[in-house]
Amino acid sequence: MGTMRNRRNGTLEDSKVLYSSISRSTDVSYNDSDLVSFIQEHFKKRACVFFTRDAKSMDNLCKCGYSKSQHIEGTQVNNTEKWSYRKHTKELPTDAFGDIQFENLGKRGKYIRLSCDTDSEMLYDLMTQHWHLKNPNLVISVTGGAKNFALKPRMRKIFSRLIYIAQSKGAWIFTGGTHYGLMKYIGEVVRDNTISRSSEENVVAIGIAAWGMISNRDSLIRSSDTEGYYSAHYVMDDLKRDPLYCLDNNHTHLLLVDNGTHGHPAIEAKLRTQLEKYISERVIPDSNYGGKIPIVCFTQGGGKETLKAINVAIKSKIPCIVVEGSGQIADVIASLVEAEGTLTSSSVKERLLRYLPHTVSRLTEEETESWIRWIKEILENPHLLTVIKIEEAGDEIVSNAISFALYKAFSTNEQDKDNWNGQLKLLLEWNQLDLASDEIFTNDRRWESADLQDVMFLALIKDRPKFVRLFLENGLNLRKFLSKEVLTELFSNNFSSLVFKNLQIAKNSYNDALLTFVWKMVEDFRRGIKKEDKNGKDETEIRLLDESSITRHPLQALFIWSVLQNKKELSKVIWEQTRGCTLAALGASKLLKSLAKVKNDINAAGESEEMANEYETRAVELFSECYSSDEELAEQLLTYSCEAWGGSNCLELAVEAKDQQFIAQPGVQNFLSKQWYGEISRDTKNWKIILCLFLFPLIGCGFISFRKKPVEGSKKLLLYYASFFTSPFVVFSWNVIFYIVFLLLFAYVLLMDFQKEPTMLELILYVLVFILLCDEVRQWYMNGNKYFSDPWNIMDMLGIFYFITGIIFRLRSSNESSWYSGRVIFCLDYIIFTLRLIHIFTVSRNLGPKIIMLQRMMIDVFFFLFLFGVWMVAFGVARQGILRKNEYRWEWIFRSVIYEPYLAMFGQYPDDIDGTTYNFDRCTFSGNESKPLCVELDADNHPRFPEWITIPLVCIYMLSTNILLVNLLVAMFGYTVGSVQENNDQVWKFQRYFLVQEYGSRLTIPFPFVIFAYIYMVMKKCFKCCCKKECIEPSICCSKYEDNETLAWEAVMKENYLVKINSKANDSSEEMTYRFRQLDMKLNDLKGLLKEIANKIK
């Protein structure tokens, strides 16, 4: 335990720091005045203090490039010594730093003028601590053509991919920083890739340029009276014709290197090299590359300075990527890397003349020899060179090249070649599975489980399913790896807060066992971290779940973690390692479907639904594999439950997730049929069973066949009777017979025997309803809140409630009105009890789907009534207001506004809107008679309403309702019937489950004698409450021998199932390859035919 605690505080803690959203930059902050003081104290510029006349200059310039008047005060004249910046310049506090704003472009960045001898450590501190850049995970140093050229589309694609990698990996990009040549195009790609990104995701593009080569640099110099931080306004003049360059507006940071010269290029190379070397040697504890920051040099085209940069990088053990096809020096090196045979000076010179004819022709012999020597030095380290071809520029070519270059440099380094953990982390970071398989996991090395735990944790949080599988295949023990500390780390610091919020909403919305358990598990893990952070507080403030339930099932906890975060492929790999795969697949389907319902993002909800359906399919296919092998063990899987899934079994999870496909498969239906018939053989005809309900002796005469034959002949008859009457089908049949008798008795009492005082038959009716009430109370007690989720249970309680209300009114026989009201309530209640018969007949294979159609059509009717109600009220109010004035009788307002427009939908034309046929004998003017109010009259005692309004209004209303809305309802009904009809059998089988479970859980005593069992149960419960409570130890999940045997057998079936899936995938890929070959042959034949036709035409 101590080892794991140290491990968590070590590598896992580092991983938490690395992958948390908290910025990795230091917390030290400075105000502007402190920053200015820091920069002026530690960063210098250089100024020439010895005027050394340049004999080649026509303008009387110094060797530094400045005129004498541009030198600082006190400058001496040097006529003897050769000019050198070290001897003839001196350092002064820098006068150019701050924010740079490019005019008319709105771009801002940071810049500083600094001496070429600036300490790299101080410069790195400026960028990370004061400019608040995060420590880079990678540095990409781009070098190449500094002259303007037309960028090839494929090269732009490579640069775009390079910038994307820098953005996703948190890398720094080093370039020349000017708006010219390669640097200009790099800046444009940076702009295009960050135009819609937030500031936190912007690429860090650092330009390192020579101060003396920058045009308009005077605007960058702070005035002497400037206090605080300075914001320079820089004007980019692309049309200006001089040897100086403009700064690029798309770089985020600019380092302007000064050695006291003007117009001298490439003086920044030394500082850039030193900075890159310092960064590469800097130790970063949370780095995934052996504790260091990797650097890669990316080369495109280029000439002398590019060649020198590659040479210096190779000598510094920095890997280089060369783009073949980009021209110039890059093509020279690429061709020599791929060349066979011994490298000679003549072959190098031949390549130089081929790719750089104009440049080489202007070189002296000594300069040519220097170029050849530099190239040879580069090619002495081929392991540090990686060549990519521009014509093969794809989405992954750049990332593969960078990762391969970094790995080659890392694995051949004397210090790191045995650092397997660091190499694995590097390949894991770049998702290079093939390299890891071929180079690291070889047969000459044996891996211990502990060696792979750190990289396994990274593979999980980085969602690298193929690496997870690779680690498992090479000896990682997943159960040992998944300690409480690891799971706590995953569920706390690597768990989406949005997922947790959705999980909480789903738990509150549906309140089932699985969602509640999972939410508590996640909450307790998150609280566990908070508890560790709150030192000094009472530990009893936070109570966690029973740790044993988690430690016994760590694989299930990891699987739940991956499923909740929609890690599709990773969850599949972990699912293959879990015990109880069928239950796990159904649990995942349940969780995903529940979360999909509460997600606001439609796309995310769709992904969850798709993933849920995949796991349902896996459960179906795996169970089919199990059932085809052994029916008895497969049926045990259906009833196997696990506390890691809320104590639910496969059937319960499938029903809660509405996985109809799983419930409808033959194996599950056969199991339900066994439950439905009990010990009675399924081959027995239903009419025989019903006949035996009335003729009991037939049971022992062999008229009914049973699945098991009694061994002892003396108990044979008794066992037959017990098996028969405990069958859920027999219980169901008893209930149906009783219920029909109950309805007949109820109808007889209402129609023929409803007296002032209750008769004996009516009292019997009361007793039967009381027994029904007791049964509903029992179901409520057994199922809890789930009882009210079934609308049929609500209908039962509603019917019983109305019956009790009817009794209260009916027993007040002295009050005629109350007695009559009781009878009316009974009549209405009879409708509810009769409609309850519909649920009973869902067991029928023919009637069941029709009943489901009817239920869904009721939902369609609800939406239709909403639309119809809008039209009906609109027309009814307008009609009443036009025809009549001030009707005060509410019942007649209802008839005119609601009832009559409703009847019009069925074709009853309103006759009071036509003045020529209006009948005043059928209405009243005073409102004192039981007639509708007459229409309003004019001065001539004629109906005042305008017929040109009322008649078209009725026509429009009847057209809208009778034709449009009614046909819409018919279309909705047709769609509902069609959707159910498509899955007719599946829907019925799914609904059948509920009926089987309901009657399987009922007492086997037939109605109405079950009342005695209820009385016994109540008395037994009261007796237990009076006695001392006994503590019952809960049974430990998965501890039974039968469970272990079943799960072990399921694991074997799972392996068979996975082998079949993989073989099918291979067969389909081979078939696809064969089809492509056939298609290619046909295309070649067609090309040949077209050539023949073309030749004939000529």
mmCIF file of N, CA, C and O in Angstrom, residues 630-660:
data_model
loop_
_atom_site.group_PDB
_atom_site.id
_atom_site.type_symbol
_atom_site.label_atom_id
_atom_site.label_comp_id
_atom_site.label_asym_id
_atom_site.label_seq_id
_atom_site.Cartn_x
_atom_site.Cartn_y
_atom_site.Cartn_z
ATOM 1 N N ASP A 630 -24.442 -23.811 -24.325
ATOM 2 C CA ASP A 630 -25.017 -24.475 -23.153
ATOM 3 C C ASP A 630 -26.208 -23.639 -22.682
ATOM 4 O O ASP A 630 -26.035 -22.541 -22.144
ATOM 5 N N GLU A 631 -27.419 -24.167 -22.849
ATOM 6 C CA GLU A 631 -28.625 -23.401 -22.517
ATOM 7 C C GLU A 631 -28.738 -23.152 -21.021
ATOM 8 O O GLU A 631 -29.124 -22.066 -20.587
ATOM 9 N N GLU A 632 -28.392 -24.155 -20.218
ATOM 10 C CA GLU A 632 -28.570 -24.022 -18.779
ATOM 11 C C GLU A 632 -27.645 -22.963 -18.192
ATOM 12 O O GLU A 632 -28.070 -22.111 -17.400
ATOM 13 N N LEU A 633 -26.369 -22.984 -18.576
ATOM 14 C CA LEU A 633 -25.439 -21.971 -18.076
ATOM 15 C C LEU A 633 -25.781 -20.588 -18.613
ATOM 16 O O LEU A 633 -25.637 -19.575 -17.907
ATOM 17 N N ALA A 634 -26.259 -20.533 -19.857
ATOM 18 C CA ALA A 634 -26.647 -19.241 -20.427
ATOM 19 C C ALA A 634 -27.812 -18.643 -19.650
ATOM 20 O O ALA A 634 -27.866 -17.425 -19.424
ATOM 21 N N GLU A 635 -28.758 -19.465 -19.230
ATOM 22 C CA GLU A 635 -29.890 -18.965 -18.458
ATOM 23 C C GLU A 635 -29.458 -18.487 -17.077
ATOM 24 O O GLU A 635 -30.063 -17.578 -16.506
ATOM 25 N N GLN A 636 -28.387 -19.100 -16.528
ATOM 26 C CA GLN A 636 -27.869 -18.617 -15.260
ATOM 27 C C GLN A 636 -27.270 -17.211 -15.401
ATOM 28 O O GLN A 636 -27.303 -16.414 -14.468
ATOM 29 N N LEU A 637 -26.731 -16.928 -16.581
ATOM 30 C CA LEU A 637 -26.198 -15.580 -16.825
ATOM 31 C C LEU A 637 -27.298 -14.528 -16.731
ATOM 32 O O LEU A 637 -27.053 -13.394 -16.307
ATOM 33 N N LEU A 638 -28.508 -14.889 -17.157
ATOM 34 C CA LEU A 638 -29.610 -13.925 -17.151
ATOM 35 C C LEU A 638 -29.989 -13.498 -15.741
ATOM 36 O O LEU A 638 -30.442 -12.375 -15.527
ATOM 37 N N THR A 639 -29.810 -14.373 -14.790
ATOM 38 C CA THR A 639 -30.194 -14.067 -13.407
ATOM 39 C C THR A 639 -28.999 -13.685 -12.541
ATOM 40 O O THR A 639 -29.164 -13.396 -11.360
ATOM 41 N N TYR A 640 -27.787 -13.705 -13.111
ATOM 42 C CA TYR A 640 -26.597 -13.303 -12.356
ATOM 43 C C TYR A 640 -26.617 -11.796 -12.146
ATOM 44 O O TYR A 640 -26.810 -11.018 -13.072
ATOM 45 N N SER A 641 -26.434 -11.378 -10.901
ATOM 46 C CA SER A 641 -26.421 -9.951 -10.569
ATOM 47 C C SER A 641 -25.089 -9.602 -9.920
ATOM 48 O O SER A 641 -24.410 -10.461 -9.355
ATOM 49 N N CYS A 642 -24.735 -8.327 -10.001
ATOM 50 C CA CYS A 642 -23.461 -7.872 -9.448
ATOM 51 C C CYS A 642 -23.669 -6.502 -8.821
ATOM 52 O O CYS A 642 -24.366 -5.648 -9.378
ATOM 53 N N GLU A 643 -23.035 -6.301 -7.658
ATOM 54 C CA GLU A 643 -23.199 -5.029 -6.957
ATOM 55 C C GLU A 643 -22.548 -3.875 -7.724
ATOM 56 O O GLU A 643 -22.909 -2.713 -7.536
ATOM 57 N N ALA A 644 -21.596 -4.198 -8.613
ATOM 58 C CA ALA A 644 -20.978 -3.144 -9.417
ATOM 59 C C ALA A 644 -21.958 -2.537 -10.408
ATOM 60 O O ALA A 644 -21.708 -1.462 -10.945
ATOM 61 N N TRP A 645 -23.063 -3.226 -10.651
ATOM 62 C CA TRP A 645 -24.105 -2.720 -11.548
ATOM 63 C C TRP A 645 -25.401 -2.484 -10.781
ATOM 64 O O TRP A 645 -26.493 -2.715 -11.294
ATOM 65 N N GLY A 646 -25.251 -2.026 -9.553
ATOM 66 C CA GLY A 646 -26.408 -1.666 -8.741
ATOM 67 C C GLY A 646 -27.212 -2.858 -8.253
ATOM 68 O O GLY A 646 -28.366 -2.698 -7.860
ATOM 69 N N GLY A 647 -26.620 -4.054 -8.268
ATOM 70 C CA GLY A 647 -27.329 -5.249 -7.831
ATOM 71 C C GLY A 647 -28.348 -5.763 -8.819
ATOM 72 O O GLY A 647 -29.149 -6.634 -8.486
ATOM 73 N N SER A 648 -28.337 -5.256 -10.038
ATOM 74 C CA SER A 648 -29.294 -5.677 -11.066
ATOM 75 C C SER A 648 -28.737 -6.863 -11.854
ATOM 76 O O SER A 648 -27.522 -7.057 -11.942
ATOM 77 N N ASN A 649 -29.654 -7.634 -12.453
ATOM 78 C CA ASN A 649 -29.229 -8.718 -13.326
ATOM 79 C C ASN A 649 -29.426 -8.317 -14.788
ATOM 80 O O ASN A 649 -29.868 -7.208 -15.092
ATOM 81 N N CYS A 650 -29.101 -9.226 -15.681
ATOM 82 C CA CYS A 650 -29.133 -8.911 -17.119
ATOM 83 C C CYS A 650 -30.535 -8.525 -17.576
ATOM 84 O O CYS A 650 -30.706 -7.555 -18.332
ATOM 85 N N LEU A 651 -31.530 -9.280 -17.138
ATOM 86 C CA LEU A 651 -32.894 -8.999 -17.582
ATOM 87 C C LEU A 651 -33.367 -7.636 -17.096
ATOM 88 O O LEU A 651 -33.984 -6.872 -17.851
ATOM 89 N N GLU A 652 -33.060 -7.312 -15.849
ATOM 90 C CA GLU A 652 -33.504 -6.023 -15.302
ATOM 91 C C GLU A 652 -32.844 -4.851 -16.031
ATOM 92 O O GLU A 652 -33.502 -3.859 -16.361
ATOM 93 N N LEU A 653 -31.545 -4.972 -16.302
ATOM 94 C CA LEU A 653 -30.861 -3.890 -17.011
ATOM 95 C C LEU A 653 -31.360 -3.758 -18.443
ATOM 96 O O LEU A 653 -31.521 -2.648 -18.959
ATOM 97 N N ALA A 654 -31.603 -4.893 -19.095
ATOM 98 C CA ALA A 654 -32.093 -4.842 -20.477
ATOM 99 C C ALA A 654 -33.463 -4.190 -20.543
ATOM 100 O O ALA A 654 -33.751 -3.420 -21.472
ATOM 101 N N VAL A 655 -34.303 -4.474 -19.572
ATOM 102 C CA VAL A 655 -35.643 -3.885 -19.566
ATOM 103 C C VAL A 655 -35.569 -2.398 -19.243
ATOM 104 O O VAL A 655 -36.242 -1.575 -19.878
ATOM 105 N N GLU A 656 -34.736 -2.016 -18.272
ATOM 106 C CA GLU A 656 -34.613 -0.602 -17.923
ATOM 107 C C GLU A 656 -34.037 0.206 -19.082
ATOM 108 O O GLU A 656 -34.403 1.372 -19.286
ATOM 109 N N ALA A 657 -33.140 -0.411 -19.848
ATOM 110 C CA ALA A 657 -32.556 0.268 -21.009
ATOM 111 C C ALA A 657 -33.440 0.152 -22.246
ATOM 112 O O ALA A 657 -33.109 0.730 -23.283
ATOM 113 N N LYS A 658 -34.537 -0.603 -22.144
ATOM 114 C CA LYS A 658 -35.430 -0.860 -23.276
ATOM 115 C C LYS A 658 -34.675 -1.488 -24.452
ATOM 116 O O LYS A 658 -34.860 -1.112 -25.615
ATOM 117 N N ASP A 659 -33.815 -2.447 -24.101
ATOM 118 C CA ASP A 659 -33.080 -3.199 -25.117
ATOM 119 C C ASP A 659 -33.972 -4.323 -25.629
ATOM 120 O O ASP A 659 -33.862 -5.489 -25.215
ATOM 121 N N GLN A 660 -34.897 -3.964 -26.510
ATOM 122 C CA GLN A 660 -35.874 -4.925 -27.008
ATOM 123 C C GLN A 660 -35.209 -6.068 -27.767
ATOM 124 O O GLN A 660 -35.674 -7.209 -27.725
#
